[in-house]
PDB file of C-alpha atoms in Angstrom:
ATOM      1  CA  UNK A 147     -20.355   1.493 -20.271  1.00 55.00           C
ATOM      2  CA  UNK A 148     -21.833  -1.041 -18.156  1.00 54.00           C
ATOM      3  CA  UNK A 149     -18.274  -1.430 -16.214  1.00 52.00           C
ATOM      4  CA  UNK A 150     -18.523   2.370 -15.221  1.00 50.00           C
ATOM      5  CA  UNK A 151     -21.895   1.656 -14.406  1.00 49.00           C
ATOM      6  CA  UNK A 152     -21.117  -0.674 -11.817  1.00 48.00           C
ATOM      7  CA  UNK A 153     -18.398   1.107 -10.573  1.00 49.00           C
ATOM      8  CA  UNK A 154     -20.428   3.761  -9.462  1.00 50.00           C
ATOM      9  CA  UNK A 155     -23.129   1.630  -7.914  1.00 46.00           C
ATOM     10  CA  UNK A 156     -24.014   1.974  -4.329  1.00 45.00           C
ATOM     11  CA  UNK A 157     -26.529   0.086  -3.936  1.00 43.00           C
ATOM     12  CA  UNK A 158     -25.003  -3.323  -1.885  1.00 43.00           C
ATOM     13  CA  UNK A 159     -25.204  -6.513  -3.978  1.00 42.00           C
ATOM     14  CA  UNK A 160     -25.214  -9.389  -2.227  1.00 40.00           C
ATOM     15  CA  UNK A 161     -25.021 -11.608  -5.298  1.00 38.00           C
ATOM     16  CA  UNK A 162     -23.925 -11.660  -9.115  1.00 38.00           C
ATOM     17  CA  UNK A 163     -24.688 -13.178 -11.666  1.00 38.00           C
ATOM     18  CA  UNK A 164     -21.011 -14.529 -12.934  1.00 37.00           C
ATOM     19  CA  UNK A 165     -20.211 -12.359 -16.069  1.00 36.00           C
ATOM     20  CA  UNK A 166     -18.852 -13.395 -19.159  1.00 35.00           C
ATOM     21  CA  UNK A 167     -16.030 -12.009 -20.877  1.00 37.00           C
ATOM     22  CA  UNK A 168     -16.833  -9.235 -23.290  1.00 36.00           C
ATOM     23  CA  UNK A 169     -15.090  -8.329 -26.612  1.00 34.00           C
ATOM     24  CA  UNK A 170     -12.586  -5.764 -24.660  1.00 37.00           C
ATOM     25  CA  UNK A 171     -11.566  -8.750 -22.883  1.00 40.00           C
ATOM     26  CA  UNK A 172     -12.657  -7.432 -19.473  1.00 46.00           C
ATOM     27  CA  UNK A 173     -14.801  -8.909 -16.740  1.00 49.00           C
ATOM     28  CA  UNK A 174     -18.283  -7.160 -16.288  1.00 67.00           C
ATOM     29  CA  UNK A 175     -17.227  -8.221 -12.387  1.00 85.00           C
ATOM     30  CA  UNK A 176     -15.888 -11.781 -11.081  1.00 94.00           C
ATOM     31  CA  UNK A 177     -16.578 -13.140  -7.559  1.00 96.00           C
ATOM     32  CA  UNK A 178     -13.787 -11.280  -5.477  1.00 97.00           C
ATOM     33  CA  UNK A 179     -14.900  -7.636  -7.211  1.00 97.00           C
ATOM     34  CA  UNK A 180     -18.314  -8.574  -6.222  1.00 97.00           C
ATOM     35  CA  UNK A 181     -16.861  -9.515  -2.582  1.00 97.00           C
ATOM     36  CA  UNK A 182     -14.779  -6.210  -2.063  1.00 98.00           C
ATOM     37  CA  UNK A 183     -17.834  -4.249  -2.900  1.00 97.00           C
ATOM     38  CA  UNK A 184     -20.107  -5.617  -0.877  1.00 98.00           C
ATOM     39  CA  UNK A 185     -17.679  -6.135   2.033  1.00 98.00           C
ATOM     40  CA  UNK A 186     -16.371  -2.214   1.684  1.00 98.00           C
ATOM     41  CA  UNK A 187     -20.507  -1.467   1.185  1.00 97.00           C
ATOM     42  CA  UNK A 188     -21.404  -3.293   4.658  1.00 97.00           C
ATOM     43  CA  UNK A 189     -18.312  -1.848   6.548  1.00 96.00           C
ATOM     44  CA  UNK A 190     -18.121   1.715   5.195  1.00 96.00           C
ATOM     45  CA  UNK A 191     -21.614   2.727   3.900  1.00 95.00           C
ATOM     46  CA  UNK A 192     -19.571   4.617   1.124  1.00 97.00           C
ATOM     47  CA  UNK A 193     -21.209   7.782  -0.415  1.00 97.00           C
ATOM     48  CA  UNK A 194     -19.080   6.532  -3.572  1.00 97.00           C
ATOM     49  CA  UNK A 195     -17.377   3.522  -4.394  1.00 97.00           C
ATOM     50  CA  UNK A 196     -15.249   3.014  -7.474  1.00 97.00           C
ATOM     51  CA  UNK A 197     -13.328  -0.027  -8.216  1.00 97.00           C
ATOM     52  CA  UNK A 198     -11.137  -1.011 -11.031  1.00 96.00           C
ATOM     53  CA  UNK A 199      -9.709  -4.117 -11.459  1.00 96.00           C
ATOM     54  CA  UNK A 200      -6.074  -3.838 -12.703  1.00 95.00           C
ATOM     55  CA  UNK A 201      -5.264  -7.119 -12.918  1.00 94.00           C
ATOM     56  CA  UNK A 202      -4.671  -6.850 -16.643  1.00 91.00           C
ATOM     57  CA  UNK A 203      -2.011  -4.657 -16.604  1.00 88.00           C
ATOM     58  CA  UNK A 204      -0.530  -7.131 -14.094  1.00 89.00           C
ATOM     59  CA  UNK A 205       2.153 -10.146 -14.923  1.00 87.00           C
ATOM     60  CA  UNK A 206      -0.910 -12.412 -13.856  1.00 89.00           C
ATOM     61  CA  UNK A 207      -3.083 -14.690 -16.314  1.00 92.00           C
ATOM     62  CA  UNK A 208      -6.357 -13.617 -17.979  1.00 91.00           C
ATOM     63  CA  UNK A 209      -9.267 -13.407 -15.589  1.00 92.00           C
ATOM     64  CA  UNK A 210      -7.452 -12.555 -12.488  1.00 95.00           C
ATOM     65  CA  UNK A 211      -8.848 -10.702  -9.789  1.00 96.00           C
ATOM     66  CA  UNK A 212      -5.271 -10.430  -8.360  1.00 96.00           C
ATOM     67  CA  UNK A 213      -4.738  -6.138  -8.444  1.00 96.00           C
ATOM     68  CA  UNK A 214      -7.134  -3.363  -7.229  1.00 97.00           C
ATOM     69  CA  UNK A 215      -7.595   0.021  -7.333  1.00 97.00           C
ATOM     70  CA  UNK A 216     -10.586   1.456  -4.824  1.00 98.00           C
ATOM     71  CA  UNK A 217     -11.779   5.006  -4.305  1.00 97.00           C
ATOM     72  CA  UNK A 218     -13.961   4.819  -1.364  1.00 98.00           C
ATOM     73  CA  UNK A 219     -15.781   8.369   0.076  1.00 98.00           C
ATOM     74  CA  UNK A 220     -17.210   8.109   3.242  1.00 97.00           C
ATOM     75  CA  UNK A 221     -17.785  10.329   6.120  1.00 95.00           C
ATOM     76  CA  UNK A 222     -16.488   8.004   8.616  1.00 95.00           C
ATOM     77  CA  UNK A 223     -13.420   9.215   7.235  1.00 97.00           C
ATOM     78  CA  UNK A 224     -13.653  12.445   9.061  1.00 97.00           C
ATOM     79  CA  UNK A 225     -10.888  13.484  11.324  1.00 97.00           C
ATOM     80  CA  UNK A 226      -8.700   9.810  10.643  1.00 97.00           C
ATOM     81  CA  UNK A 227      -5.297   9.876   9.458  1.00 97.00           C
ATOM     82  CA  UNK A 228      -4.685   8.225   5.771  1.00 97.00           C
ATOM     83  CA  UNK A 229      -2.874   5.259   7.762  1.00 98.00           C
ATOM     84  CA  UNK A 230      -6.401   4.730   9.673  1.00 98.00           C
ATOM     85  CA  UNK A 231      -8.280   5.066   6.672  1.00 98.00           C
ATOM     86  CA  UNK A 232      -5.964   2.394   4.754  1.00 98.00           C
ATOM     87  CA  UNK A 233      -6.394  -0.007   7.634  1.00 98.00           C
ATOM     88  CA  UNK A 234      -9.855   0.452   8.003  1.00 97.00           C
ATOM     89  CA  UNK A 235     -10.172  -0.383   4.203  1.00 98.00           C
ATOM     90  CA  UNK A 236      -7.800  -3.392   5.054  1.00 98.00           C
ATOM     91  CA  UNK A 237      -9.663  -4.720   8.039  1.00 97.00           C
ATOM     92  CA  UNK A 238     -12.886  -4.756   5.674  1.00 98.00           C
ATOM     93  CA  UNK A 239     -10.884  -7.028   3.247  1.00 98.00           C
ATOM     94  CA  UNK A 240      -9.011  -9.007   5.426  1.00 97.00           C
ATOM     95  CA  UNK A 241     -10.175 -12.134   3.704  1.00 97.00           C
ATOM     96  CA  UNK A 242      -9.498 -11.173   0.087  1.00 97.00           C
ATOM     97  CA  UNK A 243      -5.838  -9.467   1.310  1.00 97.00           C
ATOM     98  CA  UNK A 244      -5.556 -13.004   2.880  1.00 94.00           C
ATOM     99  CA  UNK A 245      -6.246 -14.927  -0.177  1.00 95.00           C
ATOM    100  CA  UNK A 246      -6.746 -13.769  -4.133  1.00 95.00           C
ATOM    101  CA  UNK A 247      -5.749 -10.043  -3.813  1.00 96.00           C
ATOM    102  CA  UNK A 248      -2.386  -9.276  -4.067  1.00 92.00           C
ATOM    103  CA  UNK A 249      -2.201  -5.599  -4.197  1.00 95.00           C
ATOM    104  CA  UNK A 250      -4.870  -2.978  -3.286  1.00 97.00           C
ATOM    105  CA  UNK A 251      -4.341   0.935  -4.541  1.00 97.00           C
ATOM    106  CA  UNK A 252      -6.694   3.004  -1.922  1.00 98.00           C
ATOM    107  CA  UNK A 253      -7.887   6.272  -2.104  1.00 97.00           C
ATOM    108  CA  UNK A 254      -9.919   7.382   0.914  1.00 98.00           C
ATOM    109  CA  UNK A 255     -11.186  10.327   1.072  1.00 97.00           C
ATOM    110  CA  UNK A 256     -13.974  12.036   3.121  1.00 97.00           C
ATOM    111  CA  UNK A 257     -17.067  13.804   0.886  1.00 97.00           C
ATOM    112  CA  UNK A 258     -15.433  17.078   0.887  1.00 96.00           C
ATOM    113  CA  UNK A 259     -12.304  15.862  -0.444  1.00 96.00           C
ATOM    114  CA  UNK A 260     -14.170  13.821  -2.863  1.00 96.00           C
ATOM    115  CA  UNK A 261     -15.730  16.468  -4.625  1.00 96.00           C
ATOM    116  CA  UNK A 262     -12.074  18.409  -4.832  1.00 94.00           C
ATOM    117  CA  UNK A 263     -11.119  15.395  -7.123  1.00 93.00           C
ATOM    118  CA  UNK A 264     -13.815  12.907  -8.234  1.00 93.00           C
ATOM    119  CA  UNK A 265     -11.631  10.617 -10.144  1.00 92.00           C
ATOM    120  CA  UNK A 266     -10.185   7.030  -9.786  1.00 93.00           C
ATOM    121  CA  UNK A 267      -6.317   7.444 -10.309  1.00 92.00           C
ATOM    122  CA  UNK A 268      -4.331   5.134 -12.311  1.00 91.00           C
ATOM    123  CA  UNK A 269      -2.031   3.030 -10.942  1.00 92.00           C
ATOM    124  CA  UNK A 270       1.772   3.034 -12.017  1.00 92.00           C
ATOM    125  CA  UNK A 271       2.990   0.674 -14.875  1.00 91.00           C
ATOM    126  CA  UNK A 272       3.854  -3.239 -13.481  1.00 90.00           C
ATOM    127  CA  UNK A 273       7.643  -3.586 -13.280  1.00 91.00           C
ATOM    128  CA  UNK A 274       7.260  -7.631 -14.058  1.00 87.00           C
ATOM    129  CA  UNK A 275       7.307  -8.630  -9.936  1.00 84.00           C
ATOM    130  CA  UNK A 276       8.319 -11.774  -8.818  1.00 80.00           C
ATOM    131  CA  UNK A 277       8.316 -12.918 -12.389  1.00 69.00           C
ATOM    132  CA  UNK A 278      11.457 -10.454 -13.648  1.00 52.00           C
ATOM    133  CA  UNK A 279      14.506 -12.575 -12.631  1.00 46.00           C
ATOM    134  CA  UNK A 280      17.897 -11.370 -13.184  1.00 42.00           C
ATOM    135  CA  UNK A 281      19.946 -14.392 -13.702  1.00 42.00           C
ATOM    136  CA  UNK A 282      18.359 -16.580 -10.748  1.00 41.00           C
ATOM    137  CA  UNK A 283      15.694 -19.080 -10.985  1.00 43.00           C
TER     138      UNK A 283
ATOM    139  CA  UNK B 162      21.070 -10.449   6.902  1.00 48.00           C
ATOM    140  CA  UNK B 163      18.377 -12.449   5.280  1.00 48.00           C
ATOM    141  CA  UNK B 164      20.006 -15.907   6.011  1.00 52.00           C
ATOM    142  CA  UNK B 165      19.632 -15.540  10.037  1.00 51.00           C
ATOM    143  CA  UNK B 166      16.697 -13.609   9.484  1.00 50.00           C
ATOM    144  CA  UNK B 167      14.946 -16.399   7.576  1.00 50.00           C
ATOM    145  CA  UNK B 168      15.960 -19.239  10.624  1.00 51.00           C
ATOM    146  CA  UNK B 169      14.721 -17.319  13.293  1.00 44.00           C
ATOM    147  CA  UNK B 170      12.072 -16.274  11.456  1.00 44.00           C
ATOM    148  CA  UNK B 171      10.906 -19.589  10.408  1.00 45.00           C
ATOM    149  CA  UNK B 172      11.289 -21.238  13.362  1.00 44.00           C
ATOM    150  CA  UNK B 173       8.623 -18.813  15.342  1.00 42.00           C
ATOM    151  CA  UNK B 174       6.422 -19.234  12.232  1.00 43.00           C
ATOM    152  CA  UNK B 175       6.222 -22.619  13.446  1.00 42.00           C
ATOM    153  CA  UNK B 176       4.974 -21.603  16.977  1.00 37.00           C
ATOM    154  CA  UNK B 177       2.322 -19.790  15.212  1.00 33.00           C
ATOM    155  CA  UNK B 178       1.096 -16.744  14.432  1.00 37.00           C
ATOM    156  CA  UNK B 179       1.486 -14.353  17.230  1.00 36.00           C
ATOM    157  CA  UNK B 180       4.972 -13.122  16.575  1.00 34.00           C
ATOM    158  CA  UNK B 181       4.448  -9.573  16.140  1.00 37.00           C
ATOM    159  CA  UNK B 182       4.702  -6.420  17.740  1.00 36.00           C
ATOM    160  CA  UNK B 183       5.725  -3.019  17.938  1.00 35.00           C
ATOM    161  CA  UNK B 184       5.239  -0.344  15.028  1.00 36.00           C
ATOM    162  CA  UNK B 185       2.524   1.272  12.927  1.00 37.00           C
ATOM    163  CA  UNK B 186       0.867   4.019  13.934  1.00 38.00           C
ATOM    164  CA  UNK B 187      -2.733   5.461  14.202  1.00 38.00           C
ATOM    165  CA  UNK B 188      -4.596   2.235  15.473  1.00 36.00           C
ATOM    166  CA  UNK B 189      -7.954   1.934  16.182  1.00 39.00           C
ATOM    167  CA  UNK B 190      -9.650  -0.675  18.262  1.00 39.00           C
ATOM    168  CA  UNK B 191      -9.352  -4.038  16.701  1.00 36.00           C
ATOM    169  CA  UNK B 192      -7.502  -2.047  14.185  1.00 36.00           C
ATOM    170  CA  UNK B 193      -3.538  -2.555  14.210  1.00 40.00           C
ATOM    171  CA  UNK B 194      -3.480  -4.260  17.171  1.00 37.00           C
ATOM    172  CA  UNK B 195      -1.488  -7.435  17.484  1.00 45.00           C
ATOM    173  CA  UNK B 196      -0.703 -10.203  20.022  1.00 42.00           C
ATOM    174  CA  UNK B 197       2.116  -9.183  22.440  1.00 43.00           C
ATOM    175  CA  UNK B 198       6.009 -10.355  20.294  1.00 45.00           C
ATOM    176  CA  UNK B 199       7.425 -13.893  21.717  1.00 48.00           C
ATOM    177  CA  UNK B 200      10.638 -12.044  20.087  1.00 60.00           C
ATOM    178  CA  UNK B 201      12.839 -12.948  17.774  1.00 86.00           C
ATOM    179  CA  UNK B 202      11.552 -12.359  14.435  1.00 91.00           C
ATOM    180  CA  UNK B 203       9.312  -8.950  15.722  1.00 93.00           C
ATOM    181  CA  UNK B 204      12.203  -7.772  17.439  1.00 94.00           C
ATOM    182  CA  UNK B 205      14.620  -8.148  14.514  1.00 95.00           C
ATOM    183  CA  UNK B 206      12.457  -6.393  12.327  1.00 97.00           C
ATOM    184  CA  UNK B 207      11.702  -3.658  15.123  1.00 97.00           C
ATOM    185  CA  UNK B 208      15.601  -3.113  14.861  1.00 97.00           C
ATOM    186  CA  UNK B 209      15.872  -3.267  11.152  1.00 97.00           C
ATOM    187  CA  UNK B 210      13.165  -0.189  10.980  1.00 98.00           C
ATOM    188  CA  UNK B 211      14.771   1.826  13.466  1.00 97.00           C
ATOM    189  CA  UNK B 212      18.342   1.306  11.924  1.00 96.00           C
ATOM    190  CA  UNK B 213      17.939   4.238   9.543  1.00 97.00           C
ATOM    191  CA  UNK B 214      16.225   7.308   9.483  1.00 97.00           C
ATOM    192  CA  UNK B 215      14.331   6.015   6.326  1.00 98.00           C
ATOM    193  CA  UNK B 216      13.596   2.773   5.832  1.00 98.00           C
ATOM    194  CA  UNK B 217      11.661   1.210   2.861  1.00 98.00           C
ATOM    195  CA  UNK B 218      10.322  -2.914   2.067  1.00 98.00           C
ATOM    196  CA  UNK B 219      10.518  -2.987  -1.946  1.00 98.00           C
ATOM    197  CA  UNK B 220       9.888  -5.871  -4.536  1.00 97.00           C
ATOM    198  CA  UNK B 221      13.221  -5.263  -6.296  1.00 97.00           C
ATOM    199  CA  UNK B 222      16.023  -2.816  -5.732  1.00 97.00           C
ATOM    200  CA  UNK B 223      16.092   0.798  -5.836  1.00 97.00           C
ATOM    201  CA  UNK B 224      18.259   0.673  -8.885  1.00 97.00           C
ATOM    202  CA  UNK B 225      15.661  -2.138 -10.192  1.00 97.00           C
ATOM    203  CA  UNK B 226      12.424  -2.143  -8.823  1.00 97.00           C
ATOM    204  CA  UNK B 227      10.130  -4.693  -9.963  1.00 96.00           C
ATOM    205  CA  UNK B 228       7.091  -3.361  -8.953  1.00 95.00           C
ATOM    206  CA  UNK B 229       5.509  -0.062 -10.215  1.00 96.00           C
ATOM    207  CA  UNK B 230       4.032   0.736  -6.769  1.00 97.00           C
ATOM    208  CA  UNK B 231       7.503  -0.004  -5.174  1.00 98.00           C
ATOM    209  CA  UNK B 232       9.312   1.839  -8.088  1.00 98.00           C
ATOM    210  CA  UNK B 233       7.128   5.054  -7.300  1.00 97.00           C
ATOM    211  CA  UNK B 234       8.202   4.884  -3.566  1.00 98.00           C
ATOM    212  CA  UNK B 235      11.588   4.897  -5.474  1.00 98.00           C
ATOM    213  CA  UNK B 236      10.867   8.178  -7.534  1.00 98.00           C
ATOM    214  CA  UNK B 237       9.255   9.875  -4.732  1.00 98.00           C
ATOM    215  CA  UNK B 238      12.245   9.473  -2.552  1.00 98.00           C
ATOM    216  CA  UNK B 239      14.622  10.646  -5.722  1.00 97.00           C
ATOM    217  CA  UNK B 240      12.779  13.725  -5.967  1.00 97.00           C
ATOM    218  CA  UNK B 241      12.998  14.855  -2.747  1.00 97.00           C
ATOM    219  CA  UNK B 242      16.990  14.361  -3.284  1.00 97.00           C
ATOM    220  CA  UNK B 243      16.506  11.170  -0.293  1.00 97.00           C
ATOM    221  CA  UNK B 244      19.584   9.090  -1.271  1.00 94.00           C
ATOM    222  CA  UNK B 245      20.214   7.656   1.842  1.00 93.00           C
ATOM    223  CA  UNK B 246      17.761   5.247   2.911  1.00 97.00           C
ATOM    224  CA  UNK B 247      17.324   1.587   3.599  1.00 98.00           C
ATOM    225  CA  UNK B 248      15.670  -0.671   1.079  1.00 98.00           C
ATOM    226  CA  UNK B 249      14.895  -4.249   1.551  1.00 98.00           C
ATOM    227  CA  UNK B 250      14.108  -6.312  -1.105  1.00 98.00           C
ATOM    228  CA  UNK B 251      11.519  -8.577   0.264  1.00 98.00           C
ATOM    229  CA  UNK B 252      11.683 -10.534  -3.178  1.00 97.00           C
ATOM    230  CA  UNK B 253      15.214 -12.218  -1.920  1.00 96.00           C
ATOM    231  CA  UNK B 254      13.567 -13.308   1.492  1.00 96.00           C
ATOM    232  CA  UNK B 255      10.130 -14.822   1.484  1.00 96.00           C
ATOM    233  CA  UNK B 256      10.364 -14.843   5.456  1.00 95.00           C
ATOM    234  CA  UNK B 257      11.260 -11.654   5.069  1.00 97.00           C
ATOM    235  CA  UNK B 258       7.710 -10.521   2.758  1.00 96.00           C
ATOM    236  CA  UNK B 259       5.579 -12.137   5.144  1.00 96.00           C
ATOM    237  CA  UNK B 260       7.209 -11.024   8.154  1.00 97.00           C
ATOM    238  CA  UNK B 261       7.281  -7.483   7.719  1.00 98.00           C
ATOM    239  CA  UNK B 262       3.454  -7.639   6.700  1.00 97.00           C
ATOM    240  CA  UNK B 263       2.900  -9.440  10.033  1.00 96.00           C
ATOM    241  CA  UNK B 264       5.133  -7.070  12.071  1.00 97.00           C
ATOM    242  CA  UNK B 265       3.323  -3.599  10.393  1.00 97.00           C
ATOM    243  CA  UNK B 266       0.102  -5.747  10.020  1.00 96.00           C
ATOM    244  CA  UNK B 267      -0.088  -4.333   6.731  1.00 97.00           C
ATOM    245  CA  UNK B 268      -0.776  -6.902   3.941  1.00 97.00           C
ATOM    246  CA  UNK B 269       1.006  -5.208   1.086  1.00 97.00           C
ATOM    247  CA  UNK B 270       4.675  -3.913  -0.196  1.00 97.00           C
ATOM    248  CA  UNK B 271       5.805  -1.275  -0.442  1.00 98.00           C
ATOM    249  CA  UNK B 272       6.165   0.427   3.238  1.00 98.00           C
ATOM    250  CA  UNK B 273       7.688   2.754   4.352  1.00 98.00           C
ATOM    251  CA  UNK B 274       9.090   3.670   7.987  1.00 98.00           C
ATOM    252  CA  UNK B 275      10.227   7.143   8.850  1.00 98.00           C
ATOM    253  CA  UNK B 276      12.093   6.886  12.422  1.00 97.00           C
ATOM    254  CA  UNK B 277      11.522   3.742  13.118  1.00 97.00           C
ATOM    255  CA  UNK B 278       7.720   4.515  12.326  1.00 97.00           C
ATOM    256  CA  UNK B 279       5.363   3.535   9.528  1.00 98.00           C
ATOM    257  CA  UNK B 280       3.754   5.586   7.513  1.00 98.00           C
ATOM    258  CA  UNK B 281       2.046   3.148   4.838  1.00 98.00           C
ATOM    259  CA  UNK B 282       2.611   2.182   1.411  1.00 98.00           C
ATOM    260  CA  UNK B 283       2.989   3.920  -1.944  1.00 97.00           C
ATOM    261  CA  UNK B 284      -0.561   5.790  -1.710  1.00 97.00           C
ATOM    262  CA  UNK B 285       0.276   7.344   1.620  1.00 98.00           C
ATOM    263  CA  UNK B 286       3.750   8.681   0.457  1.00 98.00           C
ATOM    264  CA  UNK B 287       2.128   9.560  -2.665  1.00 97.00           C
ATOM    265  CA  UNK B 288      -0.407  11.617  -0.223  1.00 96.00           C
ATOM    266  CA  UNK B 289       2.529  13.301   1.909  1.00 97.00           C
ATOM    267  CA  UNK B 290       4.188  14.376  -1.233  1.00 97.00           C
ATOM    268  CA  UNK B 291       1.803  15.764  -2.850  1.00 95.00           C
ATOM    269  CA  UNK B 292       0.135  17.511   0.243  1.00 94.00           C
ATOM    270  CA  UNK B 293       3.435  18.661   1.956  1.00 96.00           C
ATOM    271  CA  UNK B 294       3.610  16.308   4.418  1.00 97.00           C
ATOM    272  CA  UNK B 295       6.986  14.637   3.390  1.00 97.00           C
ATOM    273  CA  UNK B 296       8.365  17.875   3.193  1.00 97.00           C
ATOM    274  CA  UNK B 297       8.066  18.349   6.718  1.00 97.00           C
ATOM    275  CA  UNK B 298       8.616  14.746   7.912  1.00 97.00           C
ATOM    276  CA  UNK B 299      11.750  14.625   6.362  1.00 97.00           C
ATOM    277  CA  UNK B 300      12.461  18.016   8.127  1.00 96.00           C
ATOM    278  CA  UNK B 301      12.224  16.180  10.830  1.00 97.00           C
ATOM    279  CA  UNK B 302      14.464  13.836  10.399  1.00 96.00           C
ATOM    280  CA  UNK B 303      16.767  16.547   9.734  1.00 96.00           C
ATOM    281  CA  UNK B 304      16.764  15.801   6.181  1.00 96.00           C
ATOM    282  CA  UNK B 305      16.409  18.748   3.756  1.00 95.00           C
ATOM    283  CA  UNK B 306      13.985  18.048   0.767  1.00 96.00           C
ATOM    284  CA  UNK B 307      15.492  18.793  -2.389  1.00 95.00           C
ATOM    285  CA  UNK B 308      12.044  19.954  -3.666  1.00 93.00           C
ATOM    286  CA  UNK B 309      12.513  23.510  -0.953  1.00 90.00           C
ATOM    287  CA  UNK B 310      15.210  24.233  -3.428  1.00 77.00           C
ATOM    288  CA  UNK B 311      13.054  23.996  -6.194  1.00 73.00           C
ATOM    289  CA  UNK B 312      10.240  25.884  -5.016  1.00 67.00           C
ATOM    290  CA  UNK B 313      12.545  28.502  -3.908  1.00 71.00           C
ATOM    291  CA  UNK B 314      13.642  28.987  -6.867  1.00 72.00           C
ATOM    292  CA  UNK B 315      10.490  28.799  -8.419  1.00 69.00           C
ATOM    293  CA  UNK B 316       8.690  31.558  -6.322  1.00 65.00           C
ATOM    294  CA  UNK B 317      11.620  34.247  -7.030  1.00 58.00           C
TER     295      UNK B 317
END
């Protein structure tokens, strides 16, 4: 409850308090969630912002804040192409696509397309990555 | 391939960053720009992309992807009947995975290129299939979508 809560926040947070774990063994929100919103917040001034981490469903340890999935609606998305939507997401996260995050799902959509579909997809089963070796170290 | 790829590519790695160039489309200022290619590594990857007429960067194989965003690049390209297009497994070539990020200036894999262009990763094809787009991009190409069939047959 308080995860969806957050997700639909707009309101920028320029700190959090570090979360502990709860029982469903999901972060209320570590650092780099806390960074992505507030970065996409600042660059984007988002109508909506949704972000999951998928980490979990990732070959990566507990706790990481290695795969994302953003829906971000904002006007400024009028009249730009999907590919200058993704970068613009991209040049807001630079740092984070530099360092912890390894993958980043986007959905950017202007209001109107928003409201066609209001949802956060899911992203497609992990495959294993770099971790699945087929008879090499 | 990879093993010349990975020498000269390494050894302008060492020069610095800067070695990019070419590709990607719909920039905006300070947006998909990049410092002008001291060659080699850019320009080898500028020739890789415009090789074939479809052209995909995958973490695994298209017989064994090992990524679900690269494997759904994959299926998308299946359904549309696309069997002949170049895949790249960046997970045999490190040089290769950062390169083509550097080249595209696009920090994730999958990507796709569509004559010599790119298009994005698995959310953007996603997009075009879903909307039409691929459809007619492969049109372009000169490729016929197996999924015209299909609706053709569909709408009688």
């Amino acid at each position: 409850m308080l995860r969806a809560q957050l997700a639909r926040c707009t309101v920028p947070m320029a700190t959090r308090a570090c979360a502990s774990r709860d029982s469903a063994g999901s972060a209320a929100g570590g650092p780099v969630e806390a960074a992505i919103r507030a970065k996409l917040e600042q660059a984007l001034s988002p109508e909506v912002l949704e972000l999951r981490n998928e980490s979990g469903g990732h070959a990566v340890p507990a706790g990481s804040e290695t795969h994302f999935r953003v829906a971000v609606v904002s006007s400024r998305f009028e009249g730009m192409s999907p590919l200058q939507r993704h970068r613009l997401v991209h040049a807001a996260l630079s740092e984070e696509l530099a360092g912890p995050v390894h993958a980043l799902a986007i959905q950017a959509k202007t209001p109107a397309q928003w409201r066609e579909n209001p949802q956060l997809d899911t992203s497609p089963p992990c495959l294993g990555g770099s971790k699945k070796t087929r008879g090499t170290s | 391939m990879s093993a010349s790829l990975s020498r000269a590519a390494a050894a302008l790695l060492r020069w610095g960053r800067g070695a990019v160039g070419g590709g990607g489309g719909g920039g905006l200022p300070g947006v998909g720009v990049r410092a002008a290619s001291s060659g080699g590594q850019a320009e080898q990857l500028d020739a890789l992309v415009k090789k074939d007429k479809v052209v995909v960067f995958l973490k695994g194989t298209p017989e064994q992807p090992q990524c679900g965003f690269s494997n759904a690049v994959v299926q998308i390209l299946r359904l549309h009947g696309v069997r002949d297009y170049a895949a790249y497994n960046v997970l045999d070539d490190p040089e290769l995975r950062q390169g083509i990020k550097d080249y595209s200036n696009w920090p994730t894999i999958p990507q796709v290129y569509l004559n010599g262009e790119f298009v994005g990763g698995c959310d953007i094809l996603l997009q075009m299939h879903q909307n039409g787009d691929l459809v007619e991009e492969l049109k372009k190409l000169g490729i016929r979508s197996a999924l015209i069939d299909e609706k053709n047959q569909d709408s009688k």
